[in-house]
């Protein structure tokens, strides 16, 4: 591909705490400052906060929606993708990205972490899940201490 | 949504005749001249020709891919969406658009025409399928005589 | 596979005329008499009628549902498959079968005919769509005059 | 639904240790002894072992396959469902069940645990993942000490 733009997904709950929203919005601003396109699930909560931050710095926001209607996208989504496949769109969210940043999140977010790890796509975490398998820690989620660090790690690993 | 950009899908075979490629490329140029974002399946044939035309006039090209790998996108796709769901991505191609233009095409294209019509999304046809149900003609595919006419009709119907 | 059971899909509208329901119910009875497993979309209309007929003769009925809830299956579905992927389940309905019988139907049925033909799965039609491409008739839907004939043709072609 | 049969999914890797295969096979036998229908992903490893055990006791085995071809099913699958949607079929595996038993497993299995928990479907674990969120243990996976105990817990929770 001629296209050299990087695509990074940000995942998290459609409802979130105000602290998670602040983290997500700052992640969005950082992505825009680095010229990265944002991919997300297109709805509220963390998805809306990260789109808001990204758009405020002139970034490109892509929302991959579960339902049949573009009107369900949050107001900061510039490219709504309408899939009609419900939670199966979680797979498209992470597979469309070269790295994934998780902010908080519940079981939907966990499914996205799992699908990304299954596909060899790096996952960086901010206050999110941690995993162990057969009582051994699994290190597939790389912890970050701040939005800026999360974006730095994501960019360094987004090699496709 | 704040977003007022229109999204129009162009569908057709991943292999096509040179005449179909010419039609598709001109449809792509027309879409770009009208400031419309192009949605397609992201692969070769009609999809590549329409992306090439659209990009040549500075338009935005979105390719919704069936497989697991962004490298399968044609070189004119600017926004590759990697779904991993095979032919089920046909549904996302048409549902992400406010109108659909079909150029030639085989059974995959027919499935997209059907999914669009099922969802109430207008379909404009250039040298493509025609349908009858119980021996009565079905007029859900609006015939156009040229790429410019196809885009004009699509825009007039793309009201969401 | 050890399994030698044949699987045939019956497709058609979730609402249908009483004549279509009669045809579908008789198709279901014929399938059961031949020891064939029935695959369908699991909802009402043609799907319910064919399941009713099949079950009345002791046949096996499989319903591949679009939503998230097995309770949406019609009462004659013995094996409900809950996909949560909406209309993308249409693809699973036809791909799970070795031949497809269409009874009437609207655009959802047309999408199933298209997905089956794309995958090389034979389609037999009772009072359903007919197709032409670039003004040439397309013969991918094999017309049958009765439920018994439809099942006979389907079985003769269900070789996988 | 008239249907009172219970459906329980068993998930785990397409490659597995001999110990995991032994556990899975015994889970399959237990399910069959209780008259429960088995749902799984239809491929090898844990999926094949559990189907083998279930069939050996006369149980019903359903395999929901990711690809386009029923020939990819393991030889103990009686009802192959061919989805063509890749890993998105993981969602159908768990949503088609009233409870899920995880035996070992990698990221694909983790995605299924997540999708089940998101949908409120109980998950019972044998030597599988454990989860924590924001450093707090998450108890959505109920640990079992043996195949018999896993099946007992699953049946007690499979109320739909």
XYZ file of C-alpha atoms in Angstrom:
640
model
C 0.000 0.000 0.000
C 1.024 3.576 -0.774
C -0.760 4.478 2.444
C 1.700 5.068 5.279
C -0.794 6.349 7.809
C -0.829 4.400 11.080
C -4.087 3.114 12.546
C -4.427 2.615 16.295
C -7.538 1.323 18.049
C -8.688 2.564 21.431
C -11.070 0.289 23.324
C -13.051 0.651 26.548
C -16.543 0.725 27.976
C -19.555 2.482 26.464
C -20.013 3.747 30.004
C -16.940 4.876 31.922
C -15.789 6.840 34.947
C -14.827 10.491 34.544
C -11.209 9.499 35.178
C -11.351 6.974 32.316
C -12.934 9.602 30.063
C -10.092 11.996 30.878
C -7.489 9.342 30.068
C -9.237 8.436 26.818
C -9.589 12.045 25.697
C -5.870 12.630 26.283
C -5.037 9.437 24.349
C -7.124 10.821 21.473
C -5.263 14.145 21.519
C -1.893 12.362 21.546
C -2.876 10.162 18.594
C -3.908 13.228 16.574
C -0.657 15.032 17.419
C 1.236 12.061 15.991
C -0.841 11.972 12.783
C -2.312 8.583 13.638
C -5.830 7.592 12.573
C -8.060 6.470 15.453
C -10.190 3.333 15.166
C -12.843 2.612 17.795
C -16.273 1.077 18.290
C -17.981 4.399 17.588
C -20.342 4.548 20.589
C -20.264 6.432 23.944
C -18.070 6.367 27.035
C -14.381 5.752 26.305
C -15.155 5.654 22.566
C -16.718 9.096 22.599
C -14.025 10.592 24.825
C -11.175 9.369 22.640
C -12.913 10.595 19.459
C -13.519 13.984 21.090
C -9.867 14.338 22.012
C -8.658 13.178 18.624
C -10.962 15.499 16.700
C -10.055 18.470 18.924
C -6.476 18.189 17.650
C -7.521 17.704 14.019
C -7.181 13.914 13.940
C -9.130 11.369 11.901
C -11.753 9.285 13.779
C -13.207 5.991 12.511
C -16.103 4.314 14.367
C -16.955 0.679 13.598
C -20.555 0.368 14.774
C -22.358 -2.814 15.898
C -25.852 -1.910 14.692
C -27.619 -1.010 11.468
C -27.673 2.749 11.835
C -25.010 5.433 11.448
C -27.020 7.685 13.756
C -25.788 5.616 16.709
C -22.248 6.954 16.235
C -21.010 9.493 18.754
C -20.811 13.056 17.373
C -17.021 12.968 16.986
C -16.931 10.003 14.582
C -15.977 11.215 11.105
C -15.992 7.837 9.317
C -18.866 5.655 10.573
C -18.658 2.025 9.454
C -22.054 0.342 9.847
C -21.603 -3.413 10.251
C -24.906 -4.832 11.492
C -23.060 -7.744 13.107
C -23.320 -6.830 16.786
C -20.383 -7.771 19.016
C -18.636 -9.457 16.091
C -17.638 -5.927 15.108
C -15.226 -6.001 18.079
C -12.971 -8.170 15.935
C -12.966 -5.606 13.113
C -12.107 -2.826 15.573
C -8.863 -4.486 16.653
C -7.947 -6.103 13.319
C -8.187 -2.710 11.602
C -5.430 -1.411 13.889
C -1.691 -1.962 14.135
C -1.807 -1.591 17.917
C -4.563 -1.343 20.519
C -4.827 0.817 23.644
C -7.299 -0.379 26.303
C -8.680 2.142 28.794
C -10.554 0.436 31.647
C -13.360 -1.628 30.163
C -15.560 -4.599 30.915
C -16.149 -7.931 29.116
C -16.567 -6.388 25.670
C -13.140 -4.800 26.073
C -11.749 -8.113 27.308
C -13.029 -9.794 24.139
C -11.198 -7.173 22.076
C -7.978 -7.713 24.049
C -8.316 -11.443 23.393
C -9.005 -11.062 19.669
C -6.057 -8.661 19.294
C -3.684 -10.979 21.152
C -4.928 -13.919 19.108
C -4.048 -11.978 15.955
C -0.622 -10.839 17.169
C -1.673 -7.189 17.507
C 0.026 -5.507 20.506
C -2.216 -4.329 23.374
C -1.265 -1.509 25.743
C -3.307 -1.087 28.921
C -4.340 1.877 31.064
C -6.146 0.727 34.233
C -7.573 -2.310 32.548
C -7.651 -6.112 32.742
C -4.784 -8.340 33.821
C -4.603 -11.973 32.886
C -3.226 -15.249 34.157
C -3.392 -18.653 32.547
C -3.150 -21.806 34.628
C -2.017 -19.519 37.475
C 0.896 -18.146 35.430
C 0.797 -14.406 34.665
C 0.166 -13.649 30.993
C 1.993 -10.556 29.814
C 0.128 -9.852 26.632
C -1.232 -6.557 27.993
C 1.629 -4.044 28.238
C 0.885 -1.650 31.101
C 1.344 2.096 30.572
C 1.384 4.794 33.254
C -0.034 7.656 31.204
C -1.795 8.402 27.897
C 1.436 9.769 26.417
C 3.317 6.629 27.365
C 0.530 4.413 25.997
C 0.669 6.184 22.639
C 4.490 6.062 22.571
C 4.498 2.306 23.170
C 1.690 1.745 20.667
C 3.521 3.689 17.974
C 6.775 1.861 18.619
C 4.988 -1.492 18.168
C 2.656 -0.535 15.297
C 4.825 -1.973 12.582
C 2.327 -4.265 10.888
C -23.826 13.681 13.828
C -21.953 16.873 13.035
C -20.548 14.960 10.045
C -22.284 16.009 6.833
C -20.084 14.090 4.435
C -21.966 11.677 2.191
C -20.869 8.050 1.848
C -21.603 6.115 -1.336
C -20.672 2.481 -1.941
C -19.550 1.161 -5.305
C -19.830 -2.599 -5.790
C -18.741 -4.979 -8.551
C -16.521 -7.926 -9.291
C -12.961 -8.453 -8.063
C -12.344 -9.327 -11.711
C -13.972 -7.192 -14.376
C -13.872 -6.323 -18.054
C -11.876 -3.313 -19.202
C -15.162 -1.578 -20.011
C -16.388 -2.126 -16.437
C -13.070 -0.839 -15.089
C -13.457 2.321 -17.187
C -16.994 2.871 -15.904
C -15.899 2.297 -12.297
C -12.922 4.635 -12.573
C -15.159 7.391 -13.918
C -17.672 6.786 -11.112
C -14.785 7.227 -8.666
C -13.724 10.519 -10.235
C -17.302 11.806 -10.147
C -17.708 10.898 -6.484
C -14.503 12.738 -5.607
C -15.587 15.838 -7.583
C -18.771 15.909 -5.484
C -16.872 15.580 -2.199
C -18.395 12.188 -1.453
C -16.499 9.494 0.453
C -16.242 6.171 -1.398
C -16.941 2.892 0.380
C -16.068 -0.402 -1.299
C -14.875 -3.932 -0.612
C -11.224 -2.886 -0.939
C -10.004 -5.582 -3.335
C -9.254 -5.649 -7.106
C -11.327 -5.284 -10.275
C -14.161 -2.772 -9.990
C -13.106 -1.984 -6.407
C -9.591 -1.046 -7.475
C -10.753 0.937 -10.495
C -13.216 3.026 -8.514
C -10.635 3.724 -5.782
C -8.083 4.734 -8.420
C -10.502 7.184 -10.012
C -11.596 8.597 -6.681
C -8.059 9.077 -5.413
C -6.949 10.685 -8.683
C -9.390 13.517 -7.996
C -8.419 13.842 -4.340
C -11.326 11.837 -2.914
C -11.461 9.677 0.214
C -11.430 5.873 -0.299
C -12.562 3.340 2.327
C -12.059 -0.407 1.719
C -13.907 -2.911 3.924
C -11.862 -6.085 3.575
C -13.049 -9.692 4.025
C -9.803 -11.161 5.358
C -7.426 -10.677 8.252
C -4.783 -8.605 6.528
C -4.657 -4.966 5.448
C -2.053 -5.883 2.842
C -4.848 -7.361 0.712
C -6.256 -3.872 0.055
C -5.729 -2.404 -3.387
C -3.117 0.392 -3.481
C -5.734 3.170 -3.718
C -7.490 2.346 -0.442
C -6.727 5.044 2.118
C -8.804 3.664 5.010
C -8.578 -0.147 5.152
C -11.113 -1.776 7.498
C -10.028 -5.328 8.327
C -13.060 -7.395 9.268
C -11.987 -11.056 9.221
C -15.592 -12.103 8.521
C -15.376 -13.115 4.851
C -18.418 -12.430 2.686
C -20.334 -11.113 5.704
C -18.361 -7.919 5.106
C -20.559 -7.367 2.028
C -23.290 -6.285 4.427
C -21.011 -3.686 6.048
C -20.045 -2.321 2.618
C -23.629 -1.432 1.724
C -24.859 -0.504 5.221
C -22.009 1.997 5.574
C -23.350 3.879 2.534
C -26.369 6.103 1.901
C -26.651 4.834 -1.671
C -24.996 2.063 -3.687
C -23.801 2.021 -7.309
C -23.384 -1.445 -8.883
C -21.061 -1.828 -11.874
C -21.457 -5.248 -13.522
C -20.734 -7.910 -10.931
C -21.440 -11.529 -10.132
C -23.077 -13.290 -7.162
C -21.152 -11.361 -4.522
C -22.442 -8.142 -6.054
C -25.948 -9.605 -6.176
C -25.732 -10.350 -2.446
C -24.814 -6.712 -1.838
C -27.720 -5.488 -3.966
C -30.024 -7.733 -1.930
C -28.669 -6.602 1.453
C -28.940 -2.934 0.399
C -32.519 -3.341 -0.827
C -33.407 -5.237 2.335
C -32.110 -2.260 4.347
C -33.878 0.386 2.260
C -30.624 1.723 0.763
C -31.095 2.809 -2.886
C -29.192 0.877 -5.566
C -28.232 2.368 -8.945
C -27.054 -0.032 -11.660
C -24.616 0.236 -14.573
C -24.695 -2.917 -16.734
C -25.585 -5.117 -13.799
C -28.246 -7.537 -12.562
C -31.958 -7.252 -13.176
C -34.519 -8.964 -11.011
C -37.975 -10.428 -11.165
C -40.015 -11.987 -8.412
C -42.735 -14.498 -9.171
C -42.381 -13.383 -12.810
C -43.077 -9.732 -11.946
C -40.211 -7.269 -12.622
C -38.660 -5.890 -9.443
C -37.552 -2.289 -9.829
C -35.245 -2.003 -6.877
C -32.194 -1.496 -9.112
C -32.437 1.935 -10.758
C -30.712 1.806 -14.145
C -28.280 4.577 -15.132
C -26.833 5.221 -18.587
C -23.486 6.695 -17.532
C -21.209 7.136 -14.514
C -22.224 10.782 -14.190
C -25.904 9.882 -14.206
C -25.323 7.096 -11.676
C -23.621 9.506 -9.283
C -26.329 12.145 -9.797
C -29.078 9.673 -8.959
C -27.124 8.286 -6.000
C -26.586 11.751 -4.564
C -30.230 12.705 -5.018
C -31.286 9.606 -3.065
C -28.529 9.606 -0.405
C -30.588 11.244 2.249
C -30.178 8.685 5.016
C -16.584 -37.125 8.314
C -18.272 -40.306 9.486
C -21.504 -38.336 9.305
C -23.469 -39.214 6.175
C -26.568 -37.231 6.986
C -27.541 -34.695 4.313
C -28.303 -31.073 5.233
C -30.659 -29.015 3.095
C -31.582 -25.379 3.739
C -35.031 -23.961 3.109
C -35.233 -20.180 2.765
C -38.100 -17.721 2.433
C -39.770 -14.781 4.101
C -40.483 -14.398 7.812
C -43.930 -13.408 6.603
C -45.484 -15.395 3.801
C -48.755 -16.142 2.041
C -50.806 -19.148 3.089
C -49.924 -20.768 -0.239
C -46.192 -20.339 0.486
C -46.695 -21.747 3.978
C -48.399 -24.805 2.492
C -45.544 -25.331 0.035
C -42.938 -24.923 2.780
C -44.697 -27.295 5.155
C -44.822 -29.961 2.443
C -41.112 -29.395 1.672
C -40.416 -29.990 5.362
C -42.396 -33.228 5.402
C -40.587 -34.460 2.278
C -37.178 -33.692 3.782
C -38.047 -35.634 6.921
C -39.277 -38.605 4.901
C -35.887 -38.711 3.178
C -33.955 -38.537 6.450
C -32.493 -35.149 5.601
C -31.708 -32.560 8.292
C -33.373 -29.174 7.728
C -31.417 -25.950 8.115
C -33.248 -22.619 8.166
C -33.158 -19.139 9.676
C -35.259 -20.251 12.642
C -37.898 -17.498 12.619
C -41.528 -17.312 11.406
C -43.273 -17.510 8.023
C -41.678 -19.967 5.618
C -39.122 -20.917 8.273
C -41.789 -21.894 10.772
C -43.892 -23.741 8.190
C -40.994 -25.852 6.959
C -39.908 -26.697 10.525
C -43.485 -27.659 11.394
C -43.710 -30.000 8.422
C -40.318 -31.511 9.079
C -40.974 -32.118 12.751
C -44.409 -33.627 12.039
C -42.661 -36.434 10.149
C -39.971 -36.915 12.786
C -37.250 -34.901 11.036
C -34.425 -32.844 12.547
C -34.791 -29.021 12.458
C -31.914 -26.568 12.863
C -32.590 -22.814 13.134
C -29.712 -20.352 12.715
C -30.964 -17.216 14.435
C -29.907 -13.613 13.747
C -30.312 -12.245 17.277
C -28.976 -12.895 20.753
C -31.822 -14.964 22.113
C -32.910 -18.551 21.563
C -36.436 -17.592 22.582
C -36.889 -16.001 19.151
C -36.826 -19.417 17.483
C -40.113 -20.774 16.200
C -41.555 -23.631 18.312
C -40.525 -26.320 15.820
C -36.783 -25.588 15.944
C -34.991 -28.405 17.772
C -31.428 -27.081 17.444
C -31.337 -23.285 17.833
C -28.015 -21.682 16.852
C -27.751 -18.189 18.328
C -25.383 -16.074 16.246
C -25.892 -12.437 17.273
C -24.683 -11.296 13.852
C -27.952 -10.156 12.264
C -28.360 -10.695 8.529
C -24.823 -12.088 8.290
C -26.383 -15.291 9.591
C -27.976 -15.691 6.159
C -24.563 -16.812 4.920
C -24.338 -19.508 7.610
C -27.820 -20.766 6.713
C -26.848 -21.542 3.121
C -23.220 -22.562 3.751
C -24.382 -25.156 6.296
C -26.381 -26.900 3.565
C -25.508 -29.021 0.557
C -28.440 -27.614 -1.414
C -30.945 -24.809 -0.860
C -34.684 -24.651 -1.605
C -36.175 -21.150 -1.893
C -39.925 -20.701 -1.336
C -41.094 -17.220 -2.359
C -39.129 -14.666 -0.369
C -38.029 -11.054 -0.462
C -34.595 -9.372 -0.377
C -33.286 -11.440 2.539
C -34.050 -14.572 0.558
C -32.409 -13.035 -2.501
C -29.248 -12.432 -0.453
C -29.251 -16.108 0.524
C -29.696 -17.192 -3.104
C -26.739 -14.982 -4.022
C -24.497 -16.259 -1.207
C -25.338 -19.872 -2.089
C -24.638 -19.346 -5.790
C -21.396 -17.562 -4.949
C -20.360 -20.622 -2.928
C -21.363 -23.155 -5.579
C -24.297 -24.498 -3.555
C -27.257 -25.459 -5.794
C -30.486 -23.454 -5.394
C -33.921 -24.828 -6.280
C -36.811 -22.376 -6.506
C -40.547 -22.575 -5.814
C -42.327 -19.344 -6.860
C -39.299 -17.231 -6.099
C -36.844 -14.807 -7.723
C -35.569 -14.999 -11.271
C -32.396 -13.312 -12.344
C -30.794 -11.764 -15.389
C -27.349 -10.259 -15.736
C -26.625 -7.681 -18.400
C -29.984 -8.660 -19.931
C -28.951 -12.327 -20.240
C -30.999 -14.834 -18.191
C -29.044 -16.358 -15.302
C -29.994 -19.954 -14.655
C -28.570 -20.403 -11.194
C -32.034 -20.894 -9.676
C -33.414 -24.268 -10.806
C -37.214 -24.024 -10.974
C -39.319 -26.807 -9.444
C -43.051 -27.363 -9.913
C -43.828 -28.966 -6.549
C -42.340 -29.552 -3.092
C -41.628 -33.182 -3.954
C -39.803 -32.196 -7.122
C -37.838 -29.513 -5.266
C -36.654 -32.055 -2.696
C -35.825 -34.620 -5.384
C -33.675 -32.115 -7.282
C -32.037 -30.889 -4.084
C -31.131 -34.422 -3.026
C -29.741 -35.290 -6.449
C -27.451 -32.242 -6.289
C -26.497 -32.390 -2.594
C -23.217 -34.153 -3.139
C -20.922 -31.713 -1.364
C -40.002 -23.355 22.793
C -41.282 -26.872 23.151
C -37.644 -27.924 23.129
C -36.417 -28.700 26.637
C -33.011 -30.027 25.687
C -30.121 -28.194 27.331
C -27.208 -26.904 25.279
C -23.760 -26.545 26.842
C -20.672 -25.254 25.045
C -17.191 -26.606 25.669
C -14.316 -24.350 24.618
C -10.546 -24.793 24.475
C -7.579 -24.829 22.123
C -7.435 -26.477 18.696
C -4.178 -27.871 20.012
C -4.043 -29.127 23.561
C -2.040 -31.237 25.993
C -2.939 -34.887 26.485
C -4.147 -33.990 29.981
C -6.514 -31.365 28.553
C -7.752 -33.863 25.956
C -8.495 -36.349 28.743
C -10.422 -33.726 30.702
C -12.370 -32.668 27.616
C -13.252 -36.214 26.636
C -14.590 -36.898 30.117
C -16.606 -33.662 30.010
C -18.118 -34.900 26.736
C -19.059 -38.242 28.247
C -20.670 -36.548 31.252
C -22.701 -34.220 29.038
C -24.021 -37.166 27.032
C -24.923 -39.076 30.192
C -27.044 -36.097 31.255
C -28.801 -35.846 27.875
C -27.254 -32.453 27.147
C -26.418 -31.345 23.591
C -22.779 -30.288 23.125
C -21.908 -27.095 21.249
C -18.295 -26.419 20.254
C -16.137 -24.828 17.576
C -15.974 -28.087 15.628
C -12.222 -28.290 15.038
C -9.393 -30.299 16.682
C -7.760 -30.393 20.129
C -10.204 -29.850 22.989
C -13.069 -29.592 20.486
C -12.343 -33.003 19.009
C -11.783 -34.643 22.391
C -15.058 -33.392 23.833
C -16.992 -34.465 20.714
C -15.356 -37.886 20.860
C -16.369 -38.356 24.497
C -19.887 -37.100 23.903
C -20.470 -39.304 20.868
C -19.060 -42.360 22.646
C -21.941 -42.114 25.126
C -24.567 -41.474 22.464
C -24.725 -37.691 22.862
C -25.459 -35.015 20.258
C -22.481 -32.957 18.986
C -22.781 -29.586 17.223
C -19.701 -27.920 15.686
C -19.872 -24.244 14.681
C -17.073 -23.893 12.143
C -15.134 -20.723 11.255
C -14.473 -21.503 7.595
C -16.420 -22.243 4.434
C -16.156 -26.010 4.427
C -17.871 -28.725 6.447
C -14.918 -31.025 5.742
C -12.917 -29.098 8.356
C -15.110 -30.497 11.141
C -13.600 -33.156 13.366
C -14.970 -36.667 12.729
C -17.168 -36.639 15.852
C -19.241 -33.598 14.843
C -22.771 -34.703 13.931
C -24.223 -31.261 13.149
C -21.673 -29.062 11.362
C -22.666 -25.392 11.117
C -20.615 -23.649 8.427
C -20.399 -19.929 9.157
C -17.663 -18.489 6.931
C -17.114 -15.672 9.452
C -13.792 -16.704 11.003
C -13.280 -15.929 14.692
C -16.660 -14.184 14.828
C -18.076 -17.690 15.092
C -16.686 -17.781 18.637
C -19.607 -15.581 19.631
C -22.119 -18.035 18.143
C -20.468 -20.926 20.008
C -21.098 -19.370 23.414
C -24.421 -17.652 22.639
C -25.875 -20.968 21.447
C -25.267 -22.407 24.927
C -26.890 -21.958 28.326
C -23.547 -22.461 30.084
C -19.926 -22.751 28.954
C -17.139 -25.019 30.183
C -13.571 -23.875 29.385
C -10.777 -26.462 29.323
C -7.344 -24.815 29.144
C -7.214 -22.638 26.049
C -5.407 -19.651 24.615
C -6.598 -16.244 23.342
C -9.424 -17.646 21.223
C -10.801 -19.329 24.329
C -10.332 -16.099 26.272
C -12.422 -14.268 23.675
C -15.174 -16.844 24.151
C -15.041 -16.454 27.940
C -15.355 -12.691 27.456
C -18.267 -12.924 25.020
C -20.087 -15.372 27.301
C -19.594 -13.171 30.364
C -20.701 -10.122 28.400
C -23.905 -11.992 27.538
C -24.578 -13.223 31.059
C -23.852 -16.857 30.189
C -22.120 -18.693 33.083
C -18.541 -19.915 32.504
C -17.009 -22.849 34.387
C -13.248 -23.331 34.167
C -10.937 -26.360 34.220
C -7.257 -25.297 34.248
C -7.985 -22.161 32.285
C -7.661 -18.367 32.457
C -8.089 -16.257 35.551
C -8.913 -12.591 35.379
C -8.418 -9.399 37.322
C -9.669 -5.938 36.510
C -7.914 -2.877 37.857
C -6.048 -5.282 40.171
C -9.290 -6.644 41.651
C -9.981 -10.348 41.069
C -12.872 -10.958 38.670
C -14.889 -14.027 39.582
C -16.748 -14.585 36.354
C -14.967 -17.892 35.726
C -16.201 -20.476 38.236
C -13.411 -22.966 38.924
C -14.176 -26.695 38.903
C -11.927 -29.498 40.153
C -13.076 -32.252 37.795
C -15.094 -32.841 34.627
C -18.015 -34.200 36.647
C -18.043 -31.134 38.868
C -17.797 -28.827 35.841
C -20.836 -30.468 34.263
C -22.783 -30.412 37.542
C -22.173 -26.692 37.985
C -22.946 -25.978 34.333
C -26.243 -27.852 34.541
C -27.251 -26.121 37.738
C -26.682 -22.722 36.094
C -28.048 -23.509 32.627
C -31.444 -22.010 33.227
C -31.638 -19.571 30.319
